[in-house]
């Protein structure tokens, strides 16, 4: 075959991202390659923090939502995780949630209210309800919308102006990203999870490594992951800088969706599945960047700094800024160590913990809770740990965990068992770290002040967080008795 | 959105990489249901020594004299110099709102986080990307010269230094057009309403399961 033939074949081979993109382009603003296009949005998820200003502007402009049945709303960021019988005590949080309720009621938008059992973190309930389906474009005013890419969707976070834009037009004005394929090949070791894959990748490419890219996660280790694991991984794509992460559709995807409330049924189900099976990158499709990672080489990960890229392995040490030649990077490390109250050269396993948080859109699904419960079963939280929280991702996750008796395992071990919401991942409600407190957390960001002003976050997997609660320090879950 | 006009503004340097949206505007201020008033809480945890909560009287708060924006020479700054991956983290548009409400019209950095970059354009705040060498030169110049100001001309995509030296910058043509003319993007999109309807009808016929909640 000559070069031209080869080139045209290459052009016909599409990545999963190409396929999802091409399916949704309504109009191109210019003839430029990678210029602005009008992209159709199938599913719009809405929560209380980033929507009020969008609804207000929409109303002021005299506009109405383009397609109400594309929207699913839920309050998650501000909700209390303790007893909800008396509503929300913080008047500012309450106003924000009341505003969401009023906007949804006025416009006829489906909303799971705070006391609905289906309420939960927006990125947990979408998939749980079958409201996230392969082939969709999914947006939400929340950066962790990348989570939904686990279903072979194009899913990404947007700002409030774009929330309004999607409400008004069912479209976004946007630009195609470059494509990156990260293949994780081989078998993960015992006690190593999707969270560790995510942190290991971020450690390798950095928090800006994925900027300007949509990442497809592939390879045998990804194919072996459950949907929960794939969601954890795609959730963290944004921490690598990529707006969107995605995984091809396979039997694991299809069997997860089957029977969910908003999933198609009967003849439509068969038609849908036939289409969904095409949602994978063609063999030989070209990516702008590719990376291959050996699954067997990934060890449990722990962050030591104030950015998810400041991460090392459980048998590692706090690095020394003096070893870094780049001035800006060195200064950032120094600031991070000062904030975190850590010294260069300290063993990661010598870091003691004040609080433990198991929850967030990264790690609050049933599989996460099972993994943590397995570690704590028959043991007790260390006396030095002031608070160990389990916050299920949704009311339905909570219910299922209770059916399996996980709540009793956590409670017997000294954990608190809470109501669903974002909770101490970003501390917009009362769940937070106090100044100087150190937390082993299954959430996604260890930024300064993220879990509470002056709070110190170490990002880990659910099993590692559970192990830290028992030991009172960061410890290798693989060696915990 | 206001039209973006050529202006000359004082430049303030924020010399750290990976400045995240939690640092730009901490989450307690996200409980507001309004779009304005975030400027007083921009960089709240760095800018003040006490802990900030919504509704506090700012005049009674403890200012951190070491924070760059609190230094006298940077008062009234309209251009922020930043380092790599500025605006990483969440999708909160409150971050660009806070920067704009404070008085910034332009952010210049070697790289931005995608969602932040995009959000800026939607509200008329211009993010400009320059290479590391130029960025270092600008940081040095700003540190050396008090009241260092740059002229930003979006139409000709040029920055002019006090010495008259010009740097050009890249910007997407459509975004530039929207900014220069202060266009309502929703209004523009709705000009394609028929096309969207046709697209939607076809999609509904092909994949009816996508249209049901």
XYZ file of C-alpha atoms in Angstrom:
694
model
C 0.000 0.000 0.000
C 1.295 3.441 -0.787
C 1.550 6.303 1.692
C -1.714 7.898 0.625
C -3.634 4.665 0.984
C -2.067 4.128 4.389
C -2.954 7.653 5.440
C -6.573 7.334 4.385
C -6.938 4.056 6.260
C -5.433 5.674 9.327
C -7.937 8.514 9.009
C -10.813 6.059 8.878
C -9.726 4.464 12.135
C -11.408 6.444 14.853
C -10.706 6.688 18.526
C -13.589 6.332 20.962
C -13.288 10.074 21.525
C -13.545 10.765 17.763
C -16.693 8.657 17.563
C -18.349 10.372 20.521
C -17.352 13.788 19.230
C -18.520 13.215 15.653
C -21.883 11.920 16.873
C -22.622 15.228 18.616
C -21.425 18.000 16.311
C -24.446 20.113 15.305
C -22.563 22.902 13.587
C -18.992 24.075 13.093
C -18.287 27.768 13.659
C -15.388 27.727 11.227
C -13.648 25.413 8.772
C -10.593 25.277 10.997
C -9.581 21.848 12.233
C -10.224 21.846 15.990
C -12.118 25.124 15.740
C -15.199 25.916 17.789
C -18.226 23.720 17.222
C -21.724 23.492 18.562
C -21.834 20.209 20.448
C -25.156 18.591 21.364
C -25.601 17.598 25.018
C -27.657 14.514 25.886
C -27.559 14.618 29.664
C -27.291 17.622 31.945
C -26.703 16.927 35.624
C -27.363 19.829 37.968
C -26.467 20.495 41.601
C -27.071 23.375 43.981
C -23.705 25.175 43.943
C -23.084 25.990 40.291
C -26.673 26.309 39.043
C -28.473 29.185 40.864
C -26.799 31.950 38.855
C -27.488 30.044 35.615
C -31.191 29.665 36.396
C -31.395 33.318 37.387
C -29.783 34.569 34.159
C -31.947 32.245 32.101
C -35.043 33.698 33.703
C -33.835 37.282 33.343
C -33.268 36.708 29.632
C -36.806 35.364 29.347
C -35.579 31.928 28.281
C -36.721 28.423 29.203
C -34.791 25.143 29.315
C -34.517 23.667 25.839
C -35.193 20.080 26.895
C -36.268 19.470 30.475
C -36.090 15.689 30.094
C -32.321 15.900 29.614
C -31.843 17.238 33.143
C -31.438 15.439 36.444
C -30.890 17.538 39.553
C -29.744 16.736 43.063
C -28.372 18.632 46.053
C -25.110 17.109 47.242
C -22.367 19.647 48.077
C -24.076 21.403 50.995
C -26.260 18.725 52.507
C -25.669 17.681 56.122
C -24.591 14.070 56.603
C -26.047 13.864 60.091
C -29.735 13.593 61.014
C -31.801 15.379 58.359
C -35.111 15.296 60.174
C -34.829 18.965 61.098
C -33.549 20.242 57.760
C -30.366 22.269 57.303
C -29.193 24.458 60.168
C -26.807 26.674 58.145
C -29.088 29.354 56.623
C -26.762 30.058 53.666
C -26.560 26.380 52.703
C -30.277 26.061 53.189
C -30.984 28.978 50.845
C -28.841 27.400 48.122
C -30.684 24.087 48.368
C -34.099 25.773 48.596
C -33.159 27.711 45.461
C -32.439 24.470 43.598
C -35.748 22.992 44.791
C -37.642 26.080 43.640
C -35.933 26.243 40.253
C -36.588 22.558 39.583
C -40.219 22.806 40.687
C -40.845 25.913 38.585
C -39.344 24.403 35.437
C -40.487 20.814 35.871
C -36.992 19.400 36.252
C -36.586 15.940 37.804
C -34.886 16.373 41.166
C -34.005 13.937 43.914
C -34.579 15.968 47.049
C -32.548 15.685 50.210
C -34.787 13.122 51.872
C -35.331 10.992 48.762
C -33.520 7.663 49.047
C -32.173 8.212 45.526
C -30.385 11.409 46.639
C -26.611 11.307 46.653
C -23.504 12.671 45.022
C -24.381 13.674 41.470
C -21.620 11.493 39.976
C -22.813 8.480 41.927
C -26.525 8.781 41.206
C -26.258 9.386 37.436
C -24.789 5.956 36.733
C -26.774 4.333 39.535
C -30.046 5.435 37.931
C -29.012 4.558 34.390
C -29.213 8.282 33.619
C -25.643 7.981 32.346
C -25.568 5.794 29.247
C -22.880 4.904 26.707
C -22.601 7.209 23.722
C -23.959 10.201 25.594
C -22.484 13.605 26.087
C -22.831 14.292 29.801
C -22.144 17.671 31.376
C -22.469 19.114 34.845
C -21.226 22.246 36.557
C -18.650 20.154 38.332
C -15.169 19.147 37.248
C -15.601 15.530 38.378
C -18.149 14.970 35.627
C -15.274 13.117 33.961
C -16.443 10.186 36.140
C -19.205 9.311 33.665
C -16.671 8.639 30.922
C -16.337 5.191 32.515
C -19.462 4.292 30.493
C -18.055 5.136 27.091
C -19.494 8.656 27.317
C -18.014 12.016 26.577
C -18.427 13.636 29.979
C -16.863 16.802 31.273
C -17.268 19.621 33.752
C -18.489 23.084 32.760
C -18.780 26.494 34.404
C -21.992 28.286 35.303
C -22.197 30.300 32.056
C -22.066 26.991 30.211
C -24.692 25.503 32.522
C -26.940 28.344 31.383
C -25.902 27.785 27.767
C -26.848 24.103 27.904
C -30.113 24.899 29.678
C -31.008 27.411 26.968
C -29.761 25.651 23.840
C -28.990 21.964 24.643
C -25.591 22.683 23.146
C -22.155 23.938 24.079
C -19.748 26.017 22.063
C -16.569 24.066 22.483
C -13.376 22.835 20.917
C -12.103 19.314 20.390
C -9.253 18.249 22.652
C -6.224 16.209 21.695
C -6.387 12.501 22.442
C -4.296 10.479 24.842
C -4.364 6.743 25.389
C -3.129 5.430 28.691
C -2.845 1.658 28.628
C -2.464 -0.103 31.955
C -1.350 -3.601 31.122
C -1.084 -6.689 33.292
C -2.512 -7.567 36.674
C -2.780 -5.318 39.689
C -1.205 -6.626 42.862
C -3.291 -7.564 45.888
C -4.506 -4.479 47.747
C -3.875 -2.205 44.757
C -6.971 -0.439 43.397
C -8.232 1.930 40.701
C -7.427 4.820 43.054
C -3.798 3.744 43.118
C -3.754 3.542 39.310
C -5.151 7.086 39.148
C -2.635 8.508 41.602
C 0.246 6.621 39.985
C -0.704 8.082 36.584
C -0.932 11.606 38.021
C 2.421 11.083 39.726
C 3.850 10.164 36.347
C 2.332 12.794 34.035
C 1.607 15.552 36.578
C -1.548 17.563 37.250
C -1.131 19.395 33.955
C -0.065 16.278 32.012
C -3.547 15.832 30.621
C -4.294 19.509 29.986
C -5.763 19.894 26.511
C -6.395 16.135 26.190
C -9.261 13.706 26.481
C -7.829 10.527 27.992
C -8.914 7.019 27.092
C -7.925 4.460 29.710
C -7.344 1.061 28.166
C -5.352 -2.128 28.600
C -5.964 -5.411 30.371
C -5.867 -3.939 33.886
C -8.608 -1.450 32.966
C -10.687 -4.139 31.267
C -10.454 -6.126 34.499
C -11.790 -3.239 36.592
C -15.400 -3.127 37.762
C -17.528 -0.130 36.765
C -16.899 1.316 40.220
C -13.164 1.115 39.615
C -13.482 2.659 36.152
C -15.522 5.509 37.617
C -12.818 6.143 40.238
C -10.205 6.289 37.505
C -12.168 8.548 35.121
C -13.134 10.747 38.088
C -9.469 11.511 38.662
C -8.771 12.312 34.979
C -9.422 15.952 35.844
C -6.724 15.783 38.541
C -4.357 14.906 35.708
C -5.619 18.030 33.919
C -7.867 16.235 31.414
C -11.451 17.474 31.232
C -12.606 14.067 30.056
C -11.545 10.505 30.816
C -13.172 7.494 29.212
C -13.209 3.726 28.958
C -14.560 1.662 26.051
C -17.854 -0.190 26.417
C -17.643 -3.913 27.167
C -19.704 -6.612 28.890
C -18.893 -5.090 32.301
C -20.462 -1.796 31.188
C -23.525 -3.409 29.694
C -24.259 -5.679 32.634
C -23.898 -2.737 35.061
C -26.533 -0.730 33.164
C -29.075 -3.501 32.625
C -32.218 -3.023 34.685
C -31.392 0.451 36.010
C -34.406 2.804 36.246
C -33.563 5.026 33.253
C -31.921 2.336 31.125
C -33.755 1.241 27.975
C -35.758 -1.975 28.072
C -37.002 -4.674 25.699
C -36.472 -4.026 22.010
C -34.855 -0.643 22.726
C -32.368 -2.320 25.036
C -31.263 -4.672 22.242
C -30.911 -1.785 19.813
C -28.975 0.256 22.349
C -26.594 -2.580 23.214
C -25.869 -3.185 19.541
C -24.825 0.441 19.176
C -22.968 0.591 22.473
C -20.725 -2.298 21.424
C -19.303 -0.057 18.691
C -18.116 2.467 21.281
C -14.451 1.573 21.345
C -11.388 2.844 19.551
C -10.766 1.135 16.218
C -7.617 -0.970 16.046
C -4.796 1.237 14.847
C -6.608 4.514 15.577
C -4.079 7.302 16.098
C -3.719 9.135 19.411
C -1.777 12.351 19.953
C -0.047 10.793 22.927
C 0.183 7.264 24.272
C 1.474 5.927 27.530
C 1.835 2.355 28.736
C 1.933 1.527 32.418
C 2.793 -1.808 33.979
C -0.028 -2.701 36.385
C 2.150 -5.058 38.399
C 4.521 -2.201 39.178
C 1.830 -0.051 40.865
C 1.960 -0.031 44.657
C -0.530 1.617 47.057
C -0.198 5.379 46.678
C -0.197 8.176 49.276
C 0.012 11.915 48.593
C 2.398 13.917 50.762
C 1.782 17.450 49.425
C -0.889 19.920 48.341
C -1.368 18.764 44.759
C -2.357 15.250 43.639
C 0.928 14.987 41.708
C 2.793 15.224 45.024
C 2.420 11.514 45.541
C 4.585 8.544 46.389
C 4.247 4.862 47.203
C 3.419 3.436 50.610
C 7.025 2.309 51.083
C 8.298 5.732 50.016
C 9.623 8.819 51.770
C 8.765 12.498 51.787
C 10.988 13.948 49.049
C 13.598 16.623 49.587
C 13.046 19.926 47.747
C 16.826 20.415 47.742
C 17.045 17.568 45.208
C 14.930 19.529 42.703
C 16.703 21.861 40.298
C 13.678 23.732 38.906
C 13.263 26.825 41.129
C 9.476 27.150 40.902
C 8.969 23.442 41.530
C 11.342 23.548 44.500
C 9.565 26.540 46.036
C 6.193 24.842 45.561
C 7.512 21.724 47.308
C 8.861 23.794 50.182
C 5.523 25.576 50.574
C 3.699 22.244 50.422
C 5.905 20.624 53.074
C 5.525 23.620 55.325
C 1.749 23.550 54.933
C 1.642 19.800 55.478
C 3.963 19.935 58.491
C 6.280 17.292 57.047
C 10.075 16.989 56.895
C 12.040 15.759 53.873
C 13.123 12.145 54.232
C 10.327 11.096 56.589
C 8.976 7.628 55.917
C 5.421 7.884 54.586
C 4.414 5.203 57.075
C 5.522 7.370 59.991
C 2.796 9.960 59.255
C 0.167 9.910 62.008
C -3.496 10.626 61.245
C -6.149 12.643 63.150
C -9.172 11.977 60.975
C -10.243 9.546 58.279
C -12.726 10.235 55.497
C -14.171 7.459 53.354
C -16.480 8.977 50.753
C -16.641 11.456 47.809
C -17.499 11.025 44.116
C -14.157 9.234 43.792
C -14.652 6.470 46.348
C -18.099 6.175 47.941
C -19.656 3.379 45.943
C -20.573 -0.050 47.252
C -17.313 -1.676 46.168
C -15.342 1.054 47.996
C -17.318 0.521 51.165
C -16.881 -3.255 50.921
C -13.114 -2.867 50.543
C -12.899 -0.582 53.574
C -15.221 -2.777 55.667
C -13.125 -5.813 54.896
C -10.065 -4.083 56.367
C -11.756 -2.843 59.548
C -13.855 -5.927 60.265
C -13.174 -7.132 63.816
C -10.746 -4.272 64.507
C -11.077 -0.851 66.092
C -10.139 2.683 65.108
C -6.945 3.781 66.922
C -7.612 5.862 70.074
C -5.568 8.740 68.630
C -7.952 9.101 65.672
C -10.529 11.783 66.541
C -13.019 11.014 63.822
C -13.434 8.293 61.232
C -16.260 8.986 58.800
C -17.959 6.799 56.241
C -20.193 8.804 53.922
C -21.925 6.612 51.308
C -22.277 8.111 47.831
C -26.057 7.833 47.716
C -29.060 6.734 49.744
C -29.183 3.590 47.632
C -25.511 2.802 48.249
C -26.182 3.315 51.959
C -29.189 1.007 51.812
C -27.281 -1.698 49.987
C -24.375 -1.456 52.426
C -26.811 -1.830 55.316
C -28.360 -4.888 53.637
C -24.873 -6.367 53.534
C -24.224 -5.451 57.179
C -21.342 -3.098 56.360
C -22.769 -0.334 58.575
C -22.506 -2.664 61.582
C -18.896 -3.495 60.773
C -18.005 0.217 60.547
C -19.938 1.176 63.669
C -18.428 -1.670 65.699
C -14.975 -0.530 64.590
C -15.647 3.021 65.816
C -16.507 4.710 62.503
C -19.417 7.070 62.078
C -21.974 6.003 59.473
C -23.469 9.057 57.782
C -26.048 10.238 55.273
C -24.940 10.649 51.610
C -23.316 13.769 50.153
C -20.003 15.365 49.212
C -19.202 15.942 52.875
C -15.563 16.303 53.865
C -14.240 16.069 50.310
C -14.709 19.828 50.131
C -16.135 20.691 53.534
C -19.022 22.887 52.428
C -21.167 21.357 55.154
C -20.143 20.826 58.794
C -17.797 17.890 58.074
C -14.305 19.337 58.007
C -10.762 19.313 59.275
C -9.644 21.872 61.824
C -6.401 23.755 61.416
C -3.403 21.418 61.455
C -5.480 18.236 61.474
C -4.250 15.451 59.246
C -6.592 13.225 57.304
C -6.344 10.002 55.345
C -8.966 10.660 52.720
C -10.445 8.751 49.799
C -11.358 12.009 48.054
C -9.655 13.563 45.035
C -7.953 16.819 46.019
C -5.324 17.572 48.628
C -5.293 21.316 47.915
C -4.609 23.744 50.770
C -7.753 24.223 52.826
C -9.803 21.847 50.691
C -11.069 19.737 53.614
C -11.145 22.709 55.988
C -8.918 25.765 56.522
C -5.432 24.622 57.538
C -6.420 20.950 57.155
C -3.878 18.460 55.772
C -5.032 15.820 53.325
C -3.364 12.565 52.318
C -5.170 10.997 49.375
C -5.422 7.211 49.480
C -7.666 4.320 48.430
C -10.596 3.195 50.632
C -8.678 0.155 51.895
C -5.680 2.344 52.744
C -7.884 4.909 54.519
C -9.482 2.116 56.529
C -6.060 0.737 57.425
C -4.876 4.210 58.498
C -7.891 4.529 60.791
C -7.012 1.256 62.513
C -3.284 1.964 62.800
C -3.603 5.692 63.576
C -0.990 6.316 60.923
C -0.405 5.751 57.230
C 0.195 2.041 56.881
C 0.481 -0.551 54.117
C -2.894 -2.257 53.897
C -1.132 -5.300 52.454
C 0.749 -5.906 55.680
C -1.921 -4.920 58.213
C -2.793 -7.918 60.399
C -20.928 40.788 28.493
C -18.992 44.055 28.154
C -16.907 44.643 25.047
C -13.233 43.971 25.632
C -11.407 47.227 24.952
C -7.729 48.055 24.712
C -6.376 49.204 28.061
C -3.148 49.776 29.963
C -3.060 48.234 33.426
C -0.762 47.609 36.361
C 0.626 44.080 36.477
C 0.764 41.981 39.683
C 2.916 38.820 39.877
C 1.670 35.636 41.562
C 4.803 33.548 41.545
C 3.666 29.984 42.167
C 2.584 27.121 39.949
C -0.617 25.064 40.133
C -2.718 27.801 41.751
C -5.995 25.938 42.211
C -9.570 27.198 42.247
C -9.869 26.439 45.983
C -7.057 28.960 46.522
C -8.629 31.491 44.132
C -11.983 31.356 45.909
C -12.430 29.024 48.906
C -15.555 26.881 49.021
C -17.369 28.661 51.865
C -18.000 31.548 49.456
C -19.566 29.215 46.885
C -22.732 29.093 48.926
C -23.765 32.433 47.453
C -26.536 32.313 44.878
C -25.268 35.528 43.288
C -22.738 36.157 40.554
C -21.075 39.226 42.060
C -19.292 40.246 45.241
C -16.580 37.564 45.195
C -13.690 40.022 44.733
C -13.198 40.733 48.440
C -12.644 37.013 49.006
C -10.294 36.421 46.074
C -7.320 34.361 47.389
C -8.965 34.629 50.826
C -6.687 32.203 52.686
C -3.532 33.894 51.410
C -4.792 37.440 51.538
C -6.051 37.516 55.137
C -4.563 36.153 58.340
C -7.934 35.346 59.916
C -10.397 32.783 58.607
C -13.012 34.209 56.248
C -16.677 33.331 56.129
C -19.444 34.782 53.940
C -20.925 38.035 55.213
C -17.902 39.137 57.265
C -17.070 42.832 57.453
C -13.889 42.964 55.385
C -12.735 46.235 56.962
C -12.333 44.407 60.270
C -10.267 41.526 58.887
C -6.552 40.968 59.412
C -4.687 41.632 56.180
C -1.659 39.459 55.394
C 0.976 42.111 54.548
C 3.210 39.510 52.870
C 0.685 38.542 50.215
C 1.541 40.112 46.894
C -1.834 41.705 46.161
C -1.710 43.477 49.541
C 1.475 45.308 48.634
C 0.985 48.976 47.915
C 2.690 48.881 44.550
C 0.152 46.404 43.152
C -2.999 48.253 44.202
C -5.377 48.693 41.305
C -3.714 45.897 39.296
C -5.713 44.790 36.261
C -3.340 42.170 34.908
C -2.231 39.088 36.824
C 0.968 37.227 35.965
C 0.816 33.597 36.980
C 2.728 30.350 36.560
C 1.905 26.976 35.019
C -1.484 25.281 35.333
C -3.236 28.333 36.744
C -6.849 27.623 37.741
C -6.503 23.873 38.157
C -9.111 21.993 40.150
C -12.812 22.583 40.141
C -15.106 23.981 37.445
C -16.350 26.794 39.705
C -16.903 29.898 37.602
C -16.724 31.704 40.939
C -12.935 31.703 40.371
C -13.018 33.901 37.240
C -15.900 35.880 38.791
C -13.722 36.645 41.822
C -10.738 37.666 39.675
C -12.928 39.912 37.532
C -14.792 41.380 40.501
C -11.440 42.216 42.107
C -10.531 44.204 39.015
C -8.490 41.859 36.833
C -9.190 41.950 33.117
C -6.338 39.742 31.932
C -4.460 36.739 33.359
C -1.141 35.854 31.745
C 0.401 32.435 32.390
C 2.477 29.816 30.580
C -0.483 27.396 30.868
C -4.012 27.245 32.266
C -6.292 24.447 33.374
C -8.834 23.701 30.628
C -12.113 24.416 32.411
C -10.826 27.612 34.021
C -9.453 28.850 30.681
C -12.792 28.237 29.045
C -14.798 29.840 31.871
C -12.759 33.051 31.596
C -13.824 33.665 28.001
C -17.479 33.181 28.912
C -17.388 36.226 31.204
C -15.028 38.467 29.267
C -11.870 37.834 31.298
C -8.986 37.266 28.885
C -6.491 34.473 29.634
C -3.266 34.876 27.662
C -0.692 32.128 27.239
C 2.953 33.076 26.760
C 6.019 30.851 26.649
C 8.197 30.323 29.722
C 11.017 32.574 28.532
C 8.684 35.512 28.016
C 6.936 34.804 31.287
C 10.249 34.878 33.149
C 11.123 38.182 31.497
C 7.790 39.668 32.525
C 8.129 38.425 36.121
C 11.600 39.989 36.319
C 10.400 43.262 34.819
C 7.413 43.517 37.165
C 9.579 42.811 40.198
C 12.153 45.391 39.091
C 9.909 48.299 38.143
C 7.212 49.792 40.347
C 3.857 50.435 38.636
C 4.912 48.260 35.722
C 2.021 48.348 33.266
C 1.199 46.529 30.053
C -1.108 47.583 27.256
C -3.387 44.801 26.073
C -4.791 45.106 22.569
C -6.982 42.120 21.759
C -7.851 43.222 18.227
C -4.196 43.076 17.198
C -3.412 40.334 19.750
C -0.537 42.315 21.182
C 0.932 43.191 24.564
C 3.028 46.352 24.754
C 5.573 46.967 27.509
C 6.363 50.420 28.952
C 9.454 50.417 26.678
C 7.282 49.980 23.634
C 8.292 46.379 23.035
C 5.469 44.234 21.648
C 4.651 40.573 22.161
C 1.886 38.914 20.222
C -0.343 36.223 21.637
C -2.646 33.592 20.172
C -6.398 33.509 20.651
C -9.152 31.490 19.010
C -10.855 33.588 16.302
C -14.405 32.901 17.469
C -13.601 33.679 21.094
C -11.842 36.877 20.084
C -14.860 37.939 18.049
C -17.198 37.316 21.019
C -14.973 39.229 23.446
C -14.360 42.219 21.183
C -18.046 42.595 20.472
C -19.304 41.638 23.918
C -21.588 39.028 22.329
C -24.154 36.956 24.151
C -23.082 33.451 23.221
C -26.498 31.983 23.947
C -28.066 34.432 21.501
C -25.523 33.391 18.881
C -26.226 29.708 19.418
C -29.968 30.249 19.204
C -29.447 31.577 15.684
C -28.848 27.897 14.911
C -32.047 26.785 16.667
C -33.451 25.122 13.534
C -30.273 23.153 13.048
C -30.328 22.028 16.677
C -33.952 20.916 16.342
C -33.187 18.904 13.212
C -30.197 17.303 14.856
C -32.296 16.447 17.872
C -35.091 14.896 15.797
C -32.633 12.656 13.992
C -31.026 11.667 17.254
C -34.364 10.912 18.841
C -35.239 8.625 15.952
C -31.911 6.820 16.089
C -31.449 6.577 19.846
C -34.825 7.114 21.516
C -33.495 5.803 24.832
C -31.500 9.015 25.262
C -34.669 11.059 25.571
C -36.314 9.825 28.684
C -36.145 11.034 32.253
